[in-house]
PDB file of C-alpha atoms in Angstrom:
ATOM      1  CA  UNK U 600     -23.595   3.615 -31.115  1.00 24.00           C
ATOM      2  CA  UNK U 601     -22.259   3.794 -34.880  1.00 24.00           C
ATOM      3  CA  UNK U 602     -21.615   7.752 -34.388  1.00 29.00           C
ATOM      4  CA  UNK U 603     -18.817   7.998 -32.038  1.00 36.00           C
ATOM      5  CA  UNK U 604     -17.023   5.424 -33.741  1.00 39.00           C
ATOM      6  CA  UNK U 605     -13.499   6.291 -34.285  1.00 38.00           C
ATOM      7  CA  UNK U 606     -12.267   6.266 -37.879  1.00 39.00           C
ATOM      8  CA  UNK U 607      -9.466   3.922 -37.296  1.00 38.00           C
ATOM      9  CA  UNK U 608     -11.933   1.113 -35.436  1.00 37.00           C
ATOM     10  CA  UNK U 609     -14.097   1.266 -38.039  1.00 35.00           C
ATOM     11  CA  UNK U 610     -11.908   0.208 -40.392  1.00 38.00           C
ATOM     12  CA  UNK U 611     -10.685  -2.535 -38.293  1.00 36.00           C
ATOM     13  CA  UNK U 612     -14.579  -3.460 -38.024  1.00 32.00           C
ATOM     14  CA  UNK U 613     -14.553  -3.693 -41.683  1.00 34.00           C
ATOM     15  CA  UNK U 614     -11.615  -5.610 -42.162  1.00 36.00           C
ATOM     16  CA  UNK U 615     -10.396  -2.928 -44.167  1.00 35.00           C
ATOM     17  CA  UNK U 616      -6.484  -1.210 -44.462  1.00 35.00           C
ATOM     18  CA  UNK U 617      -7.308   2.377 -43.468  1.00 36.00           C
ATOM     19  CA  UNK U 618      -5.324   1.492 -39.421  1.00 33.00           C
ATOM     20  CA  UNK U 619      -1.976   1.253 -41.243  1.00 33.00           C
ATOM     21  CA  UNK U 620      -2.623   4.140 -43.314  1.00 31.00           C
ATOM     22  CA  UNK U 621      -3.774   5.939 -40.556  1.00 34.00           C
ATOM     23  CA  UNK U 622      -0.827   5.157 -38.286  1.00 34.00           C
ATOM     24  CA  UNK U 623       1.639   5.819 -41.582  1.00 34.00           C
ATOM     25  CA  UNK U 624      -0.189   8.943 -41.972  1.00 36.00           C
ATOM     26  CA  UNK U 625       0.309  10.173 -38.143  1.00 34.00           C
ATOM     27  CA  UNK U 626       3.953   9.185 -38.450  1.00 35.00           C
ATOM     28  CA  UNK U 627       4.425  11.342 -41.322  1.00 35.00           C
ATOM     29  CA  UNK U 628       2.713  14.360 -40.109  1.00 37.00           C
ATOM     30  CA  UNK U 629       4.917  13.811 -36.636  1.00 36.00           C
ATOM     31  CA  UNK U 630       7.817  14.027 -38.950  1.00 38.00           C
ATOM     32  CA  UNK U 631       7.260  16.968 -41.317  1.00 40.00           C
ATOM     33  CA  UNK U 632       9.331  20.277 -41.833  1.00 38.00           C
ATOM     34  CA  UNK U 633       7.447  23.866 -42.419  1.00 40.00           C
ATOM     35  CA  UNK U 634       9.037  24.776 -46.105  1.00 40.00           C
ATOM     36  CA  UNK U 635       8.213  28.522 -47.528  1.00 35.00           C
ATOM     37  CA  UNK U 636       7.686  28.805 -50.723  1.00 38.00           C
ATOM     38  CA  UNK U 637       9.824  31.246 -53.461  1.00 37.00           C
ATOM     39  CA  UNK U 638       7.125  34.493 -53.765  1.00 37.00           C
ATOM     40  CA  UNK U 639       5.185  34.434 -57.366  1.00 41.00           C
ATOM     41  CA  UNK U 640       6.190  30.317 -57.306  1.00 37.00           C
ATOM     42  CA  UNK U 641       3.608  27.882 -56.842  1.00 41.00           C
ATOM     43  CA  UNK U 642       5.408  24.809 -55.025  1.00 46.00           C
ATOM     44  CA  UNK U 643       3.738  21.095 -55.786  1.00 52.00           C
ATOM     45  CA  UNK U 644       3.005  19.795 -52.182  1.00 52.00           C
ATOM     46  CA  UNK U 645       5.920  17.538 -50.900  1.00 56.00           C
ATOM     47  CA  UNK U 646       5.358  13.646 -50.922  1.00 56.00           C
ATOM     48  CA  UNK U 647       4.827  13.374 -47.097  1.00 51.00           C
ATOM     49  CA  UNK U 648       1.961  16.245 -47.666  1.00 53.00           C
ATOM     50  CA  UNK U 649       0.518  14.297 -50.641  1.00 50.00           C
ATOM     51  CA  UNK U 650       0.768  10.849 -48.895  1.00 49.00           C
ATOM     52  CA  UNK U 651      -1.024  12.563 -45.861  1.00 49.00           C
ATOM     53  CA  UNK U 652      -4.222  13.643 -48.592  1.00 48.00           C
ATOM     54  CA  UNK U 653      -4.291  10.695 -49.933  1.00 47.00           C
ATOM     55  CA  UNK U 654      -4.495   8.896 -46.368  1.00 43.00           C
ATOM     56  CA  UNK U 655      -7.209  11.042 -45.028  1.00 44.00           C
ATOM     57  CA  UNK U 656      -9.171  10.301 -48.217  1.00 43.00           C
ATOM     58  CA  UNK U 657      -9.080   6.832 -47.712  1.00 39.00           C
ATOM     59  CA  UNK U 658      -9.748   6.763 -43.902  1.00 39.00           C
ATOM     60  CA  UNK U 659     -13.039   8.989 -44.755  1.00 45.00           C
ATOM     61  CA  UNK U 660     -14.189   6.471 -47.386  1.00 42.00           C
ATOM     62  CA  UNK U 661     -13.355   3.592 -45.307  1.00 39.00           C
ATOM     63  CA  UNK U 662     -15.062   5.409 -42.351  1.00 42.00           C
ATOM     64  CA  UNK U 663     -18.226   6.203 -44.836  1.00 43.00           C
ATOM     65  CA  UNK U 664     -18.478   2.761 -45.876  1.00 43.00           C
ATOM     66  CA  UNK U 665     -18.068   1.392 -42.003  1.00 43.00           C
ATOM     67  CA  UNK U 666     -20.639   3.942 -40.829  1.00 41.00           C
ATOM     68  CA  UNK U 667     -23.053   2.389 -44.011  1.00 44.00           C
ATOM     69  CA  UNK U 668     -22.313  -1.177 -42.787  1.00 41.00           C
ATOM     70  CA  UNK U 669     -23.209  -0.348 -38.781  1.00 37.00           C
ATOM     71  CA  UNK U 670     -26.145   1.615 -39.771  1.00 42.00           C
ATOM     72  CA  UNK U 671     -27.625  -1.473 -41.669  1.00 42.00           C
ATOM     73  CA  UNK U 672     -27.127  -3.511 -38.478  1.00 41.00           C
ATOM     74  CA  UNK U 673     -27.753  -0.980 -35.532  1.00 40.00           C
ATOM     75  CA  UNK U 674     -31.739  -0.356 -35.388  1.00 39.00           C
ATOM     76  CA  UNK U 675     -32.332   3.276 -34.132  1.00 39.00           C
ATOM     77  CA  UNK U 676     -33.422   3.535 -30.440  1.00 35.00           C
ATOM     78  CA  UNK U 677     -36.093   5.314 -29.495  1.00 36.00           C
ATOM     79  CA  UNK U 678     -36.532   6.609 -26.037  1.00 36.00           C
ATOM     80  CA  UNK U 679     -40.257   6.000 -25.020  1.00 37.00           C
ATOM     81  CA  UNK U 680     -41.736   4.446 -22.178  1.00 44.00           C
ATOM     82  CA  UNK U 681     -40.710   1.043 -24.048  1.00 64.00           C
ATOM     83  CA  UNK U 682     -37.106   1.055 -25.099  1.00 67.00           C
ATOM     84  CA  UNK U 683     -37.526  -1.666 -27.050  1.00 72.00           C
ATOM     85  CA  UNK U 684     -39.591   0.350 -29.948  1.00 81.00           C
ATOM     86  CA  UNK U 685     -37.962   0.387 -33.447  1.00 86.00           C
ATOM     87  CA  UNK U 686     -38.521   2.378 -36.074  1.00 86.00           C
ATOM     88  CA  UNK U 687     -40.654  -0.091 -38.693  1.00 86.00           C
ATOM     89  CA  UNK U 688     -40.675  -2.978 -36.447  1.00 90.00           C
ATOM     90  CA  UNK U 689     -44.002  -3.773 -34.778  1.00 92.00           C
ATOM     91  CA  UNK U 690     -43.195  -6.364 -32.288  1.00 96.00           C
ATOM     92  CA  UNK U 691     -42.883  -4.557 -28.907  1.00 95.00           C
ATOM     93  CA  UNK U 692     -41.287  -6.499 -25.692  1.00 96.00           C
ATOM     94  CA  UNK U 693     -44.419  -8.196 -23.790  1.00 96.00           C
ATOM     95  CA  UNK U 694     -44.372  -7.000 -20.005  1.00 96.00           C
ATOM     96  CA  UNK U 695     -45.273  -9.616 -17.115  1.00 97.00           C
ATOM     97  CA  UNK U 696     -48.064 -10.715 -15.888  1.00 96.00           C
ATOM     98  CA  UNK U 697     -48.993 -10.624 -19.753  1.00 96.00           C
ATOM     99  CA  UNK U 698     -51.174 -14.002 -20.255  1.00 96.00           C
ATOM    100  CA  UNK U 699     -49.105 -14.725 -23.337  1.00 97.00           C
ATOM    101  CA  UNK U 700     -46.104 -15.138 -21.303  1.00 98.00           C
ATOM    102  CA  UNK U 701     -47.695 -18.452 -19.818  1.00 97.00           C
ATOM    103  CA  UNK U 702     -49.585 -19.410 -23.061  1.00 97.00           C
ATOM    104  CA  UNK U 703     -48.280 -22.288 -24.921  1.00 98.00           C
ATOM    105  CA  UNK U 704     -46.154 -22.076 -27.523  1.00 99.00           C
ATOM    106  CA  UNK U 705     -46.226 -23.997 -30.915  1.00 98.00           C
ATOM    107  CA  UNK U 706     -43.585 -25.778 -32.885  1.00 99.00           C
ATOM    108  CA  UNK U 707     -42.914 -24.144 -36.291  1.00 99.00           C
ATOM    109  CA  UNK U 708     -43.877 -26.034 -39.405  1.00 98.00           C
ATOM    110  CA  UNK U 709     -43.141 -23.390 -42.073  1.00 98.00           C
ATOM    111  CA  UNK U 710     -39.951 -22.459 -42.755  1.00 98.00           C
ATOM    112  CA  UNK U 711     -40.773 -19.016 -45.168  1.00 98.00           C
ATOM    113  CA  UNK U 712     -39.713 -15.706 -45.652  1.00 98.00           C
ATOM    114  CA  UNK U 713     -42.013 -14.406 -42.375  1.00 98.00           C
ATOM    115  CA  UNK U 714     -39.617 -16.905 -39.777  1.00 98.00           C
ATOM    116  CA  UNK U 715     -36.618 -15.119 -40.974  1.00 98.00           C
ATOM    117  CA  UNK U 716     -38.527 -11.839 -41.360  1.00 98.00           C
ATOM    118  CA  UNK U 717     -39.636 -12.523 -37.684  1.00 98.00           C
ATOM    119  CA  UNK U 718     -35.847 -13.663 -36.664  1.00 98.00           C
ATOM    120  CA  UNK U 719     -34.377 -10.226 -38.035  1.00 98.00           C
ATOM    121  CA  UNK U 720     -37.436  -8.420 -36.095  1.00 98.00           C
ATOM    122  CA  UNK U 721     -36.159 -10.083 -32.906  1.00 98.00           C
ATOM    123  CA  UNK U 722     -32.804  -9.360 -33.062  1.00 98.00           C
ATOM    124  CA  UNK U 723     -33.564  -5.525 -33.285  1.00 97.00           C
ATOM    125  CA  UNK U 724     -35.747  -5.232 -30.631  1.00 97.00           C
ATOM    126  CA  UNK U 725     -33.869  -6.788 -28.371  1.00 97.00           C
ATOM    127  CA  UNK U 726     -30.396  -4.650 -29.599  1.00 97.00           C
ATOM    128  CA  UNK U 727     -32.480  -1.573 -28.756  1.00 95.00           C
ATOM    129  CA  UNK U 728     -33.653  -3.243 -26.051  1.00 96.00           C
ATOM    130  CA  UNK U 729     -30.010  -3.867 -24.819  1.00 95.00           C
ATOM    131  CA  UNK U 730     -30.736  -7.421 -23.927  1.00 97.00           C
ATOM    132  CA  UNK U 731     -28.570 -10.711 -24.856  1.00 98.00           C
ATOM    133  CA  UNK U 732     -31.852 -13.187 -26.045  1.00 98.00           C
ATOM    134  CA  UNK U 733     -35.199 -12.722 -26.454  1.00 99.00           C
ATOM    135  CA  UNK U 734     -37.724 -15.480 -26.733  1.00 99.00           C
ATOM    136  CA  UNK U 735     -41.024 -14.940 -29.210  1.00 99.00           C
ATOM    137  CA  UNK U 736     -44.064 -15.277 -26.858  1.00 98.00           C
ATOM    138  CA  UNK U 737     -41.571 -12.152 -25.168  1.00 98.00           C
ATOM    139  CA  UNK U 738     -42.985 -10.237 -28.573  1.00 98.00           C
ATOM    140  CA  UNK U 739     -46.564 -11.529 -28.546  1.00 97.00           C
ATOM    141  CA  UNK U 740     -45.476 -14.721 -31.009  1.00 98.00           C
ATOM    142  CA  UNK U 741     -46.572 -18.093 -29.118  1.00 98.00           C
ATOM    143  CA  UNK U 742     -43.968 -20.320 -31.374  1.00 99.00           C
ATOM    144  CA  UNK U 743     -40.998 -21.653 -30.779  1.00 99.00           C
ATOM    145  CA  UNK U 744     -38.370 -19.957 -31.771  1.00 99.00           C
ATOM    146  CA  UNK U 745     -35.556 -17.670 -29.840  1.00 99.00           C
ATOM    147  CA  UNK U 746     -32.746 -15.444 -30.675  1.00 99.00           C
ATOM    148  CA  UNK U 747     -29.533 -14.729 -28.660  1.00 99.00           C
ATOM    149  CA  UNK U 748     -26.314 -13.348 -28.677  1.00 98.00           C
ATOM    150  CA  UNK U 749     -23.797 -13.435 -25.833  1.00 98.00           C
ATOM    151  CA  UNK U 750     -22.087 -10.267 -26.356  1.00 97.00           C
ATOM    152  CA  UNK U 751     -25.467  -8.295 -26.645  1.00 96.00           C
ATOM    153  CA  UNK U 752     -23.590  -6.120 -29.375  1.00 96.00           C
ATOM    154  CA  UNK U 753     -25.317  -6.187 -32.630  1.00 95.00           C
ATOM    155  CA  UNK U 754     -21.428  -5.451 -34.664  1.00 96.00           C
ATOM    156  CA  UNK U 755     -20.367  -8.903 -33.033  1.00 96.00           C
ATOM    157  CA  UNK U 756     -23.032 -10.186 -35.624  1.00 95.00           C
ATOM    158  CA  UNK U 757     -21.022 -13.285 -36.120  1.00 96.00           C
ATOM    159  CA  UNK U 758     -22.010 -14.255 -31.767  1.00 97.00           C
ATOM    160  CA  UNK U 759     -25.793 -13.939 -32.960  1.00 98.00           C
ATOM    161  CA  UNK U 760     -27.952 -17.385 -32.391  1.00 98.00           C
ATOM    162  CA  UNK U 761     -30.802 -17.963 -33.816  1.00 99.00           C
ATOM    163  CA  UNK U 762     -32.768 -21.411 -32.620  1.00 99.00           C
ATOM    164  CA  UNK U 763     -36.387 -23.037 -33.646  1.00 99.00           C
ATOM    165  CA  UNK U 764     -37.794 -25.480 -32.123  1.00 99.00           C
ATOM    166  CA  UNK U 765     -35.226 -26.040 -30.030  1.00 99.00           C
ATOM    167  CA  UNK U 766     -35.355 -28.918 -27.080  1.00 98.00           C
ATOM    168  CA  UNK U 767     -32.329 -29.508 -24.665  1.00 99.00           C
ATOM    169  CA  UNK U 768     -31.823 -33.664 -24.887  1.00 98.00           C
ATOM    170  CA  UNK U 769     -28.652 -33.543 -22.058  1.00 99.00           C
ATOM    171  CA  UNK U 770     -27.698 -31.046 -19.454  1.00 98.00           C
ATOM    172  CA  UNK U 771     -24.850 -31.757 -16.981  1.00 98.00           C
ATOM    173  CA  UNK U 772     -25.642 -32.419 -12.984  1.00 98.00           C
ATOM    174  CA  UNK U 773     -23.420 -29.090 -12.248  1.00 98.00           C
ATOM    175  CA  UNK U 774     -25.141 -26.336 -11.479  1.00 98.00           C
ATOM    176  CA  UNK U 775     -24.274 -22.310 -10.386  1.00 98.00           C
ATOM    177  CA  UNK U 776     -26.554 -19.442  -9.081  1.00 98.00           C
ATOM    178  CA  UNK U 777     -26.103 -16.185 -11.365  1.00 98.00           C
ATOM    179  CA  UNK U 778     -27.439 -12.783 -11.522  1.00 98.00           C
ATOM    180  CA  UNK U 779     -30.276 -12.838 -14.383  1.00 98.00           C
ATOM    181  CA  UNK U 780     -32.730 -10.004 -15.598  1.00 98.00           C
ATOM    182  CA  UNK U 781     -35.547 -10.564 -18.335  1.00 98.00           C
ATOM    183  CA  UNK U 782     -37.115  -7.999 -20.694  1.00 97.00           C
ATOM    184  CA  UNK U 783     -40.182  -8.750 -19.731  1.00 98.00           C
ATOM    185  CA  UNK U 784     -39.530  -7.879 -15.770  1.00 98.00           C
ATOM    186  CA  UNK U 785     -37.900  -4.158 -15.867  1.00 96.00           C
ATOM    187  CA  UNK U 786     -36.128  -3.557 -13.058  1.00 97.00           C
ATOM    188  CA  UNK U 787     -36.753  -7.759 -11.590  1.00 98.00           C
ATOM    189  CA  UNK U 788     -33.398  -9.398 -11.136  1.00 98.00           C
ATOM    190  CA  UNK U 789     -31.801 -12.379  -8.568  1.00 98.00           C
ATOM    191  CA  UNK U 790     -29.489 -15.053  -8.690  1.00 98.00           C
ATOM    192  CA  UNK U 791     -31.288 -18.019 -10.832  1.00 99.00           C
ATOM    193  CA  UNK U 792     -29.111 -21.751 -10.572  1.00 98.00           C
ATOM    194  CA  UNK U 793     -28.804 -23.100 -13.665  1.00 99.00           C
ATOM    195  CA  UNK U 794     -26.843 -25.883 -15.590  1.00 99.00           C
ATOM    196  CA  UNK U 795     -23.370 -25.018 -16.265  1.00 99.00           C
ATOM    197  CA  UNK U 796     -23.590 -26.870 -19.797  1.00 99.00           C
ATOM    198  CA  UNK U 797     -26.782 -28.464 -21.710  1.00 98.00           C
ATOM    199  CA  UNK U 798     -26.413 -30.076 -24.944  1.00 99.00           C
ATOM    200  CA  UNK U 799     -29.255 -29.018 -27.318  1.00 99.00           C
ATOM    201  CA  UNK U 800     -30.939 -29.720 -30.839  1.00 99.00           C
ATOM    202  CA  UNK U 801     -32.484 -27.419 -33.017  1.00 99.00           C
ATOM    203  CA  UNK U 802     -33.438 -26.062 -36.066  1.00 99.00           C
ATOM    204  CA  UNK U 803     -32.240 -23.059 -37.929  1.00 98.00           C
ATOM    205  CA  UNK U 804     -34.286 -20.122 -39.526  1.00 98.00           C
ATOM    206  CA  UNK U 805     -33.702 -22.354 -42.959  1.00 97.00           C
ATOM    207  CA  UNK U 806     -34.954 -26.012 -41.692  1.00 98.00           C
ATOM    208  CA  UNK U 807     -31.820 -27.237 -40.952  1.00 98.00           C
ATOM    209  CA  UNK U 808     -31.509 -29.726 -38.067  1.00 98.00           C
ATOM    210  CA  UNK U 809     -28.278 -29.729 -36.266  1.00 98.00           C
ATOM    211  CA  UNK U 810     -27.118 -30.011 -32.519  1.00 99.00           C
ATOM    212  CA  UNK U 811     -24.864 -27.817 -30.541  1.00 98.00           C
ATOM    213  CA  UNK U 812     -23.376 -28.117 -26.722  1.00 99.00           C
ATOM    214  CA  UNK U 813     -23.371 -24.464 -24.950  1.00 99.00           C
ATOM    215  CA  UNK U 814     -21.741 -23.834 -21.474  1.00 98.00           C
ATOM    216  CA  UNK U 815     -21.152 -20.975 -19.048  1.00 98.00           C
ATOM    217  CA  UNK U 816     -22.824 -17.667 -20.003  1.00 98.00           C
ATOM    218  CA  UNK U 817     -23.559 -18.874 -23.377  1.00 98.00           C
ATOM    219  CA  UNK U 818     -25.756 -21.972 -21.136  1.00 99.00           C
ATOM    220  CA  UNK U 819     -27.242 -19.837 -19.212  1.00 99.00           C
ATOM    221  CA  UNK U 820     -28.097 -17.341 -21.679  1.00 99.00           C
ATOM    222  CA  UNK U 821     -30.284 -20.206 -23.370  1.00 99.00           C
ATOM    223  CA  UNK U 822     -32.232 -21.683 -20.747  1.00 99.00           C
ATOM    224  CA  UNK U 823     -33.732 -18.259 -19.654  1.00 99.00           C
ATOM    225  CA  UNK U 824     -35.084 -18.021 -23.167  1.00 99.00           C
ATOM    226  CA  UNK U 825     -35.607 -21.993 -23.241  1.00 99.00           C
ATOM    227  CA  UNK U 826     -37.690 -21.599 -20.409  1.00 99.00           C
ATOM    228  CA  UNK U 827     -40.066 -18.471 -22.001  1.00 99.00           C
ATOM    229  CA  UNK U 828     -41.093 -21.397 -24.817  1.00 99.00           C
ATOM    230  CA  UNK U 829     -42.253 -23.725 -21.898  1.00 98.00           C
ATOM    231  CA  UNK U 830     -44.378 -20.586 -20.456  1.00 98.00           C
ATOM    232  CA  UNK U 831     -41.671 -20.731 -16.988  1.00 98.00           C
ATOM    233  CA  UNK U 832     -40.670 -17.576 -15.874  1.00 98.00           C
ATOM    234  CA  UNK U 833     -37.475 -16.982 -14.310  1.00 98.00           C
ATOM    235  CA  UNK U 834     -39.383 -15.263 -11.317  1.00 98.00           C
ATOM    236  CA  UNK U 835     -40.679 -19.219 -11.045  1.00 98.00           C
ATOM    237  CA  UNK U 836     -37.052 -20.308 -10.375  1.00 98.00           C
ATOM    238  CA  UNK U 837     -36.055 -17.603  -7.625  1.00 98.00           C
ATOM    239  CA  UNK U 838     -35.383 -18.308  -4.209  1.00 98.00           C
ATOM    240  CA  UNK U 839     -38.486 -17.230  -2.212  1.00 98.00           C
ATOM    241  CA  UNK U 840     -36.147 -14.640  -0.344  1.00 98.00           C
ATOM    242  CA  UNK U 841     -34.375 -13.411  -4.049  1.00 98.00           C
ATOM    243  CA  UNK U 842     -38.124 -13.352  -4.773  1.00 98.00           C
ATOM    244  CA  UNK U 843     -39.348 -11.175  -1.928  1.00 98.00           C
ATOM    245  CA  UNK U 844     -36.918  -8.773  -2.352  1.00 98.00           C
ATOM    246  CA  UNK U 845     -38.610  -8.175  -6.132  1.00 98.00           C
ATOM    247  CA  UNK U 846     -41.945  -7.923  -4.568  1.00 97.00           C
ATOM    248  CA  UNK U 847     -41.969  -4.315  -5.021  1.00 98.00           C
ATOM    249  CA  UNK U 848     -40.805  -4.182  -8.447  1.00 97.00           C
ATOM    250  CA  UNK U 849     -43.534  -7.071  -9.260  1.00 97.00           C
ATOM    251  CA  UNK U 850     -46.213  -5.466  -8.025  1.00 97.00           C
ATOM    252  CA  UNK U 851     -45.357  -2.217 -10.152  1.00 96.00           C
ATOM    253  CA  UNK U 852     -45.098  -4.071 -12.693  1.00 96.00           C
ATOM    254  CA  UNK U 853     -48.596  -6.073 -12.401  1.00 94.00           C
ATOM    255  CA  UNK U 854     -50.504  -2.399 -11.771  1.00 94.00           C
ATOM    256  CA  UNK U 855     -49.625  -1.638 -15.405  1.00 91.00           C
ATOM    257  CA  UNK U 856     -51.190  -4.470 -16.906  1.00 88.00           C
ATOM    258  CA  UNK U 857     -55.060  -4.950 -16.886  1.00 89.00           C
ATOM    259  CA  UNK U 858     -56.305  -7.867 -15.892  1.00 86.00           C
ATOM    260  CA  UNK U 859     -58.350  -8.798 -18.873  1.00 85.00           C
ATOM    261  CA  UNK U 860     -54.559  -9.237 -19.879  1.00 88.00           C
ATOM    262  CA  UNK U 861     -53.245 -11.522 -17.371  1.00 88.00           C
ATOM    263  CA  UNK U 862     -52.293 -14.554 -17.026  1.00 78.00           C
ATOM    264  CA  UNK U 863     -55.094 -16.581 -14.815  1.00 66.00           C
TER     265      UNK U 863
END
């Protein structure tokens, strides 16, 4: 994702100049004369020429330093059987009918080093996992605690959520069906209804309480993941026809788990 990143976006990423020395660079280039040089005399390079070195010095650094600043961000994907694997992470995404999809999940009473170690753990695996939110029993951890971000791009870092212990205490009476896929169901998906705004309260990573109303996408986004800490599974919210249509797809995906591993 970081690789074939364009010089000039990069430094718009970054927040850096390099776009308006690029473009003033391309203008000047667009605009230069050839000159030949007197035999036996060694010209100095015109201003435009020396402008135009300077420029592409100061694109590559800013592109060097915007490649650095992805790269600490973007974990590498693998491509195994689980696309979720990353390099020096060892949660891996939990597959349905796993039993600790439906196990219960505790409320976090420590607020350490490990949460946010587990928090940045989440966010990677579901990046290389190309989701938008992941919810902890969805990586083996039967707590409370979710991560999310609407965009599903790991550069819009400033979109990422990060909830614990989080409880929804209003919702509105509006509703709408939309299309919805989970991590732990490859290749399950069907129109879920869900509230089109909730008003929730939570904790962050650090033990701060605060509350927070979410709507649309953003809504939706959080009760799919709300639901994985009450042990509900969007499959429990389909339509029985959205459902049968899946039946394949479910029944794939409970042959690959054994069923000392289920849920009963």
């Amino acid at each position: 994702m970081a690789s074939g990143a364009s010089a000039e976006h990069l430094c718009g990423f970054l927040g850096l100049p390099g776009v308006a020395f690029l473009r003033r660079g391309t203008v000047v280039r667009a605009a230069e004369r050839r000159q030949l040089a007197s035999p036996g005399v060694r010209r100095r390079a015109p201003a435009s020429r020396r402008r135009e070195r300077s420029t592409r010095t100061l694109v590559q650094e800013f592109s060097r330093r915007g490649q650095d600043a992805i790269d600490s961000r973007v974990p590498e994907l693998v491509e195994e059987v689980d696309p979720g694997i990353v390099p020096g992470v060892s949660l891996r995404i939990v597959r349905y009918p796993h039993r600790v999809l439906r196990a219960p999940n505790e409320p976090v009473t420590v607020f350490d080093d490990a949460l946010l170690k587990l928090v940045r753990d989440m966010f990677k695996v579901m990046y290389a996992s190309r989701g938008v939110g992941l919810a902890a029993p969805q990586v083996g951890i039967n707590k409370r605690v979710m991560v999310f971000n609407p965009k599903g791009d790991p550069r819009a870092w400033l979109s990422e959520v990060a909830l614990v212990n989080p409880r929804i205490i209003e919702r509105s009476e509006a509703t709408e069906e939309g299309m919805e896929g989970c991590l732990s169901f490859p290749g399950v998906s069907g129109d879920i209804e869900r509230s089109l705004m909730i008003k929730v309260e939570a904790m962050k990573p650090n033990g701060k309480r605060f509350q927070v109303k979410y709507q649309g996408w953003t809504a939706r986004i959080f009760q799919h993941e709300y639901d994985h800490l009450d042990g509900v599974l969007f499959i429990d919210r389909m339509k029985p026809a959205v459902r049968e249509q899946n039946r394949g797809a479910l029944e794939n995906l409970m042959r690959q788990v054994p069923e000392s591993e289920r849920a009963l």
